GROMACS .gro file of C-alpha atoms in nm:
model
   88
    1MET     CA    1   8.552  10.684   9.424
    2ASN     CA    2   8.339  10.836   9.699
    3GLY     CA    3   8.130  11.143   9.629
    4LEU     CA    4   8.152  11.472   9.809
    5ASP     CA    5   7.990  11.473  10.154
    6PHE     CA    6   7.768  11.780  10.125
    7THR     CA    7   7.681  11.791  10.496
    8THR     CA    8   8.045  11.799  10.602
    9THR     CA    9   8.129  12.047  10.327
   10ARG     CA   10   7.846  12.278  10.437
   11THR     CA   11   7.971  12.263  10.797
   12TYR     CA   12   8.320  12.370  10.693
   13LEU     CA   13   8.180  12.651  10.477
   14ASP     CA   14   7.938  12.772  10.745
   15THR     CA   15   8.221  12.791  11.000
   16PHE     CA   16   8.465  12.959  10.758
   17ARG     CA   17   8.714  12.670  10.787
   18PHE     CA   18   8.831  12.698  10.426
   19GLY     CA   19   9.181  12.559  10.481
   20ALA     CA   20   9.040  12.253  10.655
   21LEU     CA   21   8.782  12.212  10.377
   22PHE     CA   22   9.049  12.198  10.108
   23ILE     CA   23   9.279  11.970  10.309
   24ASP     CA   24   9.041  11.743  10.506
   25VAL     CA   25   8.753  11.715  10.261
   26LEU     CA   26   8.896  11.782   9.916
   27GLY     CA   27   9.234  11.615   9.973
   28TRP     CA   28   9.462  11.909   9.895
   29SER     CA   29   9.796  11.952  10.076
   30ASN     CA   30   9.920  12.208  10.324
   31PRO     CA   31  10.105  12.479  10.131
   32THR     CA   32  10.483  12.450  10.136
   33GLY     CA   33  10.731  12.714  10.030
   34VAL     CA   34  10.456  12.970   9.974
   35ARG     CA   35  10.476  13.297  10.158
   36THR     CA   36  10.200  13.520  10.284
   37LEU     CA   37  10.154  13.827  10.066
   38SER     CA   38  10.074  14.176  10.188
   39LEU     CA   39   9.915  14.394   9.923
   40ARG     CA   40   9.798  14.754   9.919
   41ILE     CA   41   9.537  14.817   9.652
   42GLU     CA   42   9.332  15.133   9.607
   43GLY     CA   43   9.440  15.254   9.950
   44GLU     CA   44   9.336  14.936  10.130
   45SER     CA   45   9.559  14.668  10.283
   46PHE     CA   46   9.504  14.298  10.219
   47THR     CA   47   9.680  13.988  10.345
   48LEU     CA   48   9.681  13.678  10.127
   49THR     CA   49   9.752  13.372  10.341
   50PRO     CA   50   9.818  13.040  10.166
   51ILE     CA   51   9.578  12.775  10.299
   52ALA     CA   52   9.611  12.483  10.054
   53GLN     CA   53   9.811  12.366   9.756
   54LEU     CA   54   9.769  12.104   9.484
   55ALA     CA   55   9.984  12.046   9.175
   56GLY     CA   56  10.129  12.397   9.181
   57ILE     CA   57   9.795  12.569   9.241
   58VAL     CA   58   9.776  12.765   9.565
   59VAL     CA   59   9.458  12.871   9.743
   60PHE     CA   60   9.480  13.195   9.940
   61GLU     CA   61   9.254  13.333  10.208
   62VAL     CA   62   9.227  13.709  10.162
   63SER     CA   63   9.172  13.926  10.467
   64SER     CA   64   9.185  14.293  10.553
   65PRO     CA   65   9.223  14.480  10.882
   66THR     CA   66   8.868  14.615  10.845
   67GLY     CA   67   8.719  14.270  10.786
   68VAL     CA   68   8.508  14.408  10.502
   69LEU     CA   69   8.465  14.190  10.193
   70PRO     CA   70   8.602  14.366   9.884
   71ASN     CA   71   8.364  14.441   9.598
   72ALA     CA   72   8.401  14.272   9.258
   73LYS     CA   73   8.629  14.544   9.117
   74LEU     CA   74   8.864  14.522   9.415
   75ARG     CA   75   8.861  14.140   9.409
   76ALA     CA   76   8.967  14.151   9.044
   77ALA     CA   77   9.249  14.393   9.132
   78ILE     CA   78   9.364  14.161   9.412
   79HIS     CA   79   9.360  13.868   9.170
   80ARG     CA   80   9.565  14.058   8.911
   81GLU     CA   81   9.824  14.156   9.172
   82ALA     CA   82   9.848  13.804   9.317
   83ALA     CA   83   9.889  13.661   8.966
   84LYS     CA   84  10.216  13.854   8.937
   85PHE     CA   85  10.356  13.623   9.207
   86PHE     CA   86  10.166  13.301   9.131
   87TYR     CA   87  10.060  13.216   8.778
   88GLU     CA   88   9.802  12.955   8.881
   0.00000   0.00000   0.00000
């Protein structure tokens, strides 16, 4: 088994290509049958876009119209709300 190529991984992370990182580098699959979620939490809108899937686990990219990263409390609230739709 080959190890993780840290240079390639860093490039994907630095360029915010998370979907490609999971699929091209980590070997996950494109998500199938998973819809994009729109959530409104604490007065803010968030879009959860599925970017990769493996063995029932789905990875979402979370974005907001403002582009601001949510704080830890808001991230936890987003996680709790998403877990209502996807257990893993």
